[in-house]
Amino acid sequence: MKFRVFLLLIIVFVASCSSITQESLRGIDKVSVQLSFDIDKQGKPFNIKVLKTNHDGFRDQAKKDLSKWKYKPKMVNGLAVIQTGLTVQLDYKIEKPSN
């Protein structure tokens, strides 16, 4: 069920994103975006930067998606601390519309 919801969200995103056209996705079935980021004391990602992507149209969406994530803060001596220099890769599966 979670996979279907995730897939549906990707399809809706691709359909609604003005910077991404069917033409720009021709021949692409997966978009990858590598990001660097830090995590604040509350577990929220910040300082998000795109390191690498195979489709520039997904840069802003990937940053927006990562900014919604929530992490368990790193604890040092019982206190939450900022984590820096983290990376992640987001992969978007592209569903081609059936004719």
PDB file of N, CA, C and O in Angstrom, residues 57-93:
ATOM      1  N   GLY A  57      15.314  19.469 -13.665  1.00  0.00           N
ATOM      2  CA  GLY A  57      13.948  19.822 -13.306  1.00  0.00           C
ATOM      3  C   GLY A  57      13.517  19.310 -11.939  1.00  0.00           C
ATOM      4  O   GLY A  57      12.512  19.745 -11.401  1.00  0.00           O
ATOM      5  N   PHE A  58      14.279  18.390 -11.360  1.00  0.00           N
ATOM      6  CA  PHE A  58      13.922  17.807 -10.067  1.00  0.00           C
ATOM      7  C   PHE A  58      14.672  18.433  -8.901  1.00  0.00           C
ATOM      8  O   PHE A  58      14.472  18.051  -7.755  1.00  0.00           O
ATOM      9  N   ARG A  59      15.550  19.390  -9.160  1.00  0.00           N
ATOM     10  CA  ARG A  59      16.364  19.996  -8.099  1.00  0.00           C
ATOM     11  C   ARG A  59      15.514  20.568  -6.965  1.00  0.00           C
ATOM     12  O   ARG A  59      15.698  20.231  -5.795  1.00  0.00           O
ATOM     13  N   ASP A  60      14.588  21.451  -7.303  1.00  0.00           N
ATOM     14  CA  ASP A  60      13.771  22.107  -6.278  1.00  0.00           C
ATOM     15  C   ASP A  60      12.867  21.116  -5.553  1.00  0.00           C
ATOM     16  O   ASP A  60      12.684  21.209  -4.340  1.00  0.00           O
ATOM     17  N   GLN A  61      12.299  20.162  -6.303  1.00  0.00           N
ATOM     18  CA  GLN A  61      11.401  19.190  -5.677  1.00  0.00           C
ATOM     19  C   GLN A  61      12.154  18.310  -4.690  1.00  0.00           C
ATOM     20  O   GLN A  61      11.664  18.037  -3.594  1.00  0.00           O
ATOM     21  N   ALA A  62      13.342  17.879  -5.051  1.00  0.00           N
ATOM     22  CA  ALA A  62      14.127  17.035  -4.142  1.00  0.00           C
ATOM     23  C   ALA A  62      14.466  17.798  -2.859  1.00  0.00           C
ATOM     24  O   ALA A  62      14.379  17.239  -1.760  1.00  0.00           O
ATOM     25  N   LYS A  63      14.848  19.058  -2.993  1.00  0.00           N
ATOM     26  CA  LYS A  63      15.145  19.868  -1.808  1.00  0.00           C
ATOM     27  C   LYS A  63      13.900  20.025  -0.938  1.00  0.00           C
ATOM     28  O   LYS A  63      13.970  19.930   0.295  1.00  0.00           O
ATOM     29  N   LYS A  64      12.774  20.248  -1.576  1.00  0.00           N
ATOM     30  CA  LYS A  64      11.512  20.396  -0.844  1.00  0.00           C
ATOM     31  C   LYS A  64      11.147  19.085  -0.130  1.00  0.00           C
ATOM     32  O   LYS A  64      10.740  19.091   1.031  1.00  0.00           O
ATOM     33  N   ASP A  65      11.313  17.961  -0.839  1.00  0.00           N
ATOM     34  CA  ASP A  65      10.989  16.663  -0.238  1.00  0.00           C
ATOM     35  C   ASP A  65      11.871  16.381   0.979  1.00  0.00           C
ATOM     36  O   ASP A  65      11.378  15.974   2.027  1.00  0.00           O
ATOM     37  N   LEU A  66      13.178  16.604   0.849  1.00  0.00           N
ATOM     38  CA  LEU A  66      14.088  16.350   1.967  1.00  0.00           C
ATOM     39  C   LEU A  66      13.794  17.276   3.146  1.00  0.00           C
ATOM     40  O   LEU A  66      13.889  16.867   4.302  1.00  0.00           O
ATOM     41  N   SER A  67      13.400  18.503   2.873  1.00  0.00           N
ATOM     42  CA  SER A  67      13.129  19.451   3.963  1.00  0.00           C
ATOM     43  C   SER A  67      11.944  19.009   4.825  1.00  0.00           C
ATOM     44  O   SER A  67      11.808  19.455   5.974  1.00  0.00           O
ATOM     45  N   LYS A  68      11.104  18.116   4.338  1.00  0.00           N
ATOM     46  CA  LYS A  68       9.957  17.615   5.096  1.00  0.00           C
ATOM     47  C   LYS A  68      10.314  16.429   5.988  1.00  0.00           C
ATOM     48  O   LYS A  68       9.519  16.025   6.822  1.00  0.00           O
ATOM     49  N   TRP A  69      11.479  15.860   5.786  1.00  0.00           N
ATOM     50  CA  TRP A  69      11.888  14.701   6.581  1.00  0.00           C
ATOM     51  C   TRP A  69      12.167  15.122   8.023  1.00  0.00           C
ATOM     52  O   TRP A  69      12.485  16.265   8.312  1.00  0.00           O
ATOM     53  N   LYS A  70      12.078  14.153   8.919  1.00  0.00           N
ATOM     54  CA  LYS A  70      12.358  14.386  10.335  1.00  0.00           C
ATOM     55  C   LYS A  70      13.278  13.265  10.813  1.00  0.00           C
ATOM     56  O   LYS A  70      13.013  12.097  10.584  1.00  0.00           O
ATOM     57  N   TYR A  71      14.366  13.657  11.447  1.00  0.00           N
ATOM     58  CA  TYR A  71      15.334  12.707  11.971  1.00  0.00           C
ATOM     59  C   TYR A  71      15.334  12.733  13.490  1.00  0.00           C
ATOM     60  O   TYR A  71      14.956  13.727  14.108  1.00  0.00           O
ATOM     61  N   LYS A  72      15.805  11.660  14.084  1.00  0.00           N
ATOM     62  CA  LYS A  72      16.044  11.643  15.520  1.00  0.00           C
ATOM     63  C   LYS A  72      17.353  12.391  15.730  1.00  0.00           C
ATOM     64  O   LYS A  72      18.374  12.033  15.138  1.00  0.00           O
ATOM     65  N   PRO A  73      17.362  13.449  16.528  1.00  0.00           N
ATOM     66  CA  PRO A  73      18.587  14.238  16.716  1.00  0.00           C
ATOM     67  C   PRO A  73      19.723  13.404  17.312  1.00  0.00           C
ATOM     68  O   PRO A  73      19.495  12.492  18.100  1.00  0.00           O
ATOM     69  N   LYS A  74      20.934  13.741  16.937  1.00  0.00           N
ATOM     70  CA  LYS A  74      22.113  13.112  17.510  1.00  0.00           C
ATOM     71  C   LYS A  74      22.281  13.632  18.940  1.00  0.00           C
ATOM     72  O   LYS A  74      22.167  14.832  19.188  1.00  0.00           O
ATOM     73  N   MET A  75      22.544  12.723  19.859  1.00  0.00           N
ATOM     74  CA  MET A  75      22.684  13.096  21.258  1.00  0.00           C
ATOM     75  C   MET A  75      24.142  12.907  21.693  1.00  0.00           C
ATOM     76  O   MET A  75      24.748  11.877  21.415  1.00  0.00           O
ATOM     77  N   VAL A  76      24.681  13.918  22.361  1.00  0.00           N
ATOM     78  CA  VAL A  76      26.024  13.861  22.927  1.00  0.00           C
ATOM     79  C   VAL A  76      25.925  14.300  24.378  1.00  0.00           C
ATOM     80  O   VAL A  76      25.472  15.422  24.659  1.00  0.00           O
ATOM     81  N   ASN A  77      26.293  13.409  25.293  1.00  0.00           N
ATOM     82  CA  ASN A  77      26.204  13.689  26.726  1.00  0.00           C
ATOM     83  C   ASN A  77      24.808  14.150  27.133  1.00  0.00           C
ATOM     84  O   ASN A  77      24.648  15.083  27.916  1.00  0.00           O
ATOM     85  N   GLY A  78      23.799  13.521  26.528  1.00  0.00           N
ATOM     86  CA  GLY A  78      22.422  13.841  26.885  1.00  0.00           C
ATOM     87  C   GLY A  78      21.846  15.087  26.235  1.00  0.00           C
ATOM     88  O   GLY A  78      20.710  15.454  26.494  1.00  0.00           O
ATOM     89  N   LEU A  79      22.615  15.748  25.364  1.00  0.00           N
ATOM     90  CA  LEU A  79      22.140  16.963  24.691  1.00  0.00           C
ATOM     91  C   LEU A  79      22.093  16.751  23.185  1.00  0.00           C
ATOM     92  O   LEU A  79      22.993  16.139  22.607  1.00  0.00           O
ATOM     93  N   ALA A  80      21.062  17.279  22.557  1.00  0.00           N
ATOM     94  CA  ALA A  80      20.955  17.220  21.098  1.00  0.00           C
ATOM     95  C   ALA A  80      21.983  18.153  20.482  1.00  0.00           C
ATOM     96  O   ALA A  80      22.194  19.266  20.972  1.00  0.00           O
ATOM     97  N   VAL A  81      22.635  17.682  19.416  1.00  0.00           N
ATOM     98  CA  VAL A  81      23.629  18.491  18.724  1.00  0.00           C
ATOM     99  C   VAL A  81      23.341  18.505  17.225  1.00  0.00           C
ATOM    100  O   VAL A  81      22.672  17.624  16.694  1.00  0.00           O
ATOM    101  N   ILE A  82      23.856  19.511  16.556  1.00  0.00           N
ATOM    102  CA  ILE A  82      23.709  19.634  15.106  1.00  0.00           C
ATOM    103  C   ILE A  82      24.614  18.614  14.431  1.00  0.00           C
ATOM    104  O   ILE A  82      25.759  18.416  14.842  1.00  0.00           O
ATOM    105  N   GLN A  83      24.092  17.970  13.412  1.00  0.00           N
ATOM    106  CA  GLN A  83      24.882  17.053  12.591  1.00  0.00           C
ATOM    107  C   GLN A  83      25.158  17.739  11.257  1.00  0.00           C
ATOM    108  O   GLN A  83      24.252  18.331  10.667  1.00  0.00           O
ATOM    109  N   THR A  84      26.371  17.646  10.767  1.00  0.00           N
ATOM    110  CA  THR A  84      26.724  18.301   9.506  1.00  0.00           C
ATOM    111  C   THR A  84      27.326  17.297   8.532  1.00  0.00           C
ATOM    112  O   THR A  84      27.786  16.217   8.918  1.00  0.00           O
ATOM    113  N   GLY A  85      27.314  17.694   7.257  1.00  0.00           N
ATOM    114  CA  GLY A  85      27.981  16.913   6.225  1.00  0.00           C
ATOM    115  C   GLY A  85      27.311  15.617   5.841  1.00  0.00           C
ATOM    116  O   GLY A  85      27.975  14.681   5.403  1.00  0.00           O
ATOM    117  N   LEU A  86      25.999  15.539   5.955  1.00  0.00           N
ATOM    118  CA  LEU A  86      25.274  14.327   5.586  1.00  0.00           C
ATOM    119  C   LEU A  86      24.902  14.355   4.105  1.00  0.00           C
ATOM    120  O   LEU A  86      24.761  15.428   3.505  1.00  0.00           O
ATOM    121  N   THR A  87      24.735  13.179   3.526  1.00  0.00           N
ATOM    122  CA  THR A  87      24.303  13.090   2.129  1.00  0.00           C
ATOM    123  C   THR A  87      23.225  12.036   1.989  1.00  0.00           C
ATOM    124  O   THR A  87      23.129  11.094   2.792  1.00  0.00           O
ATOM    125  N   VAL A  88      22.422  12.206   0.965  1.00  0.00           N
ATOM    126  CA  VAL A  88      21.367  11.241   0.653  1.00  0.00           C
ATOM    127  C   VAL A  88      21.101  11.309  -0.843  1.00  0.00           C
ATOM    128  O   VAL A  88      21.348  12.334  -1.482  1.00  0.00           O
ATOM    129  N   GLN A  89      20.608  10.232  -1.397  1.00  0.00           N
ATOM    130  CA  GLN A  89      20.184  10.220  -2.803  1.00  0.00           C
ATOM    131  C   GLN A  89      18.704   9.899  -2.856  1.00  0.00           C
ATOM    132  O   GLN A  89      18.254   8.905  -2.290  1.00  0.00           O
ATOM    133  N   LEU A  90      17.938  10.755  -3.516  1.00  0.00           N
ATOM    134  CA  LEU A  90      16.517  10.512  -3.733  1.00  0.00           C
ATOM    135  C   LEU A  90      16.339  10.023  -5.160  1.00  0.00           C
ATOM    136  O   LEU A  90      16.847  10.633  -6.104  1.00  0.00           O
ATOM    137  N   ASP A  91      15.616   8.926  -5.311  1.00  0.00           N
ATOM    138  CA  ASP A  91      15.340   8.355  -6.627  1.00  0.00           C
ATOM    139  C   ASP A  91      13.855   8.463  -6.911  1.00  0.00           C
ATOM    140  O   ASP A  91      13.031   8.063  -6.089  1.00  0.00           O
ATOM    141  N   TYR A  92      13.536   9.004  -8.066  1.00  0.00           N
ATOM    142  CA  TYR A  92      12.152   9.150  -8.503  1.00  0.00           C
ATOM    143  C   TYR A  92      11.929   8.228  -9.690  1.00  0.00           C
ATOM    144  O   TYR A  92      12.636   8.326 -10.689  1.00  0.00           O
ATOM    145  N   LYS A  93      10.971   7.329  -9.578  1.00  0.00           N
ATOM    146  CA  LYS A  93      10.632   6.429 -10.677  1.00  0.00           C
ATOM    147  C   LYS A  93       9.629   7.140 -11.570  1.00  0.00           C
ATOM    148  O   LYS A  93       8.596   7.634 -11.102  1.00  0.00           O
TER     149      LYS A  93
END
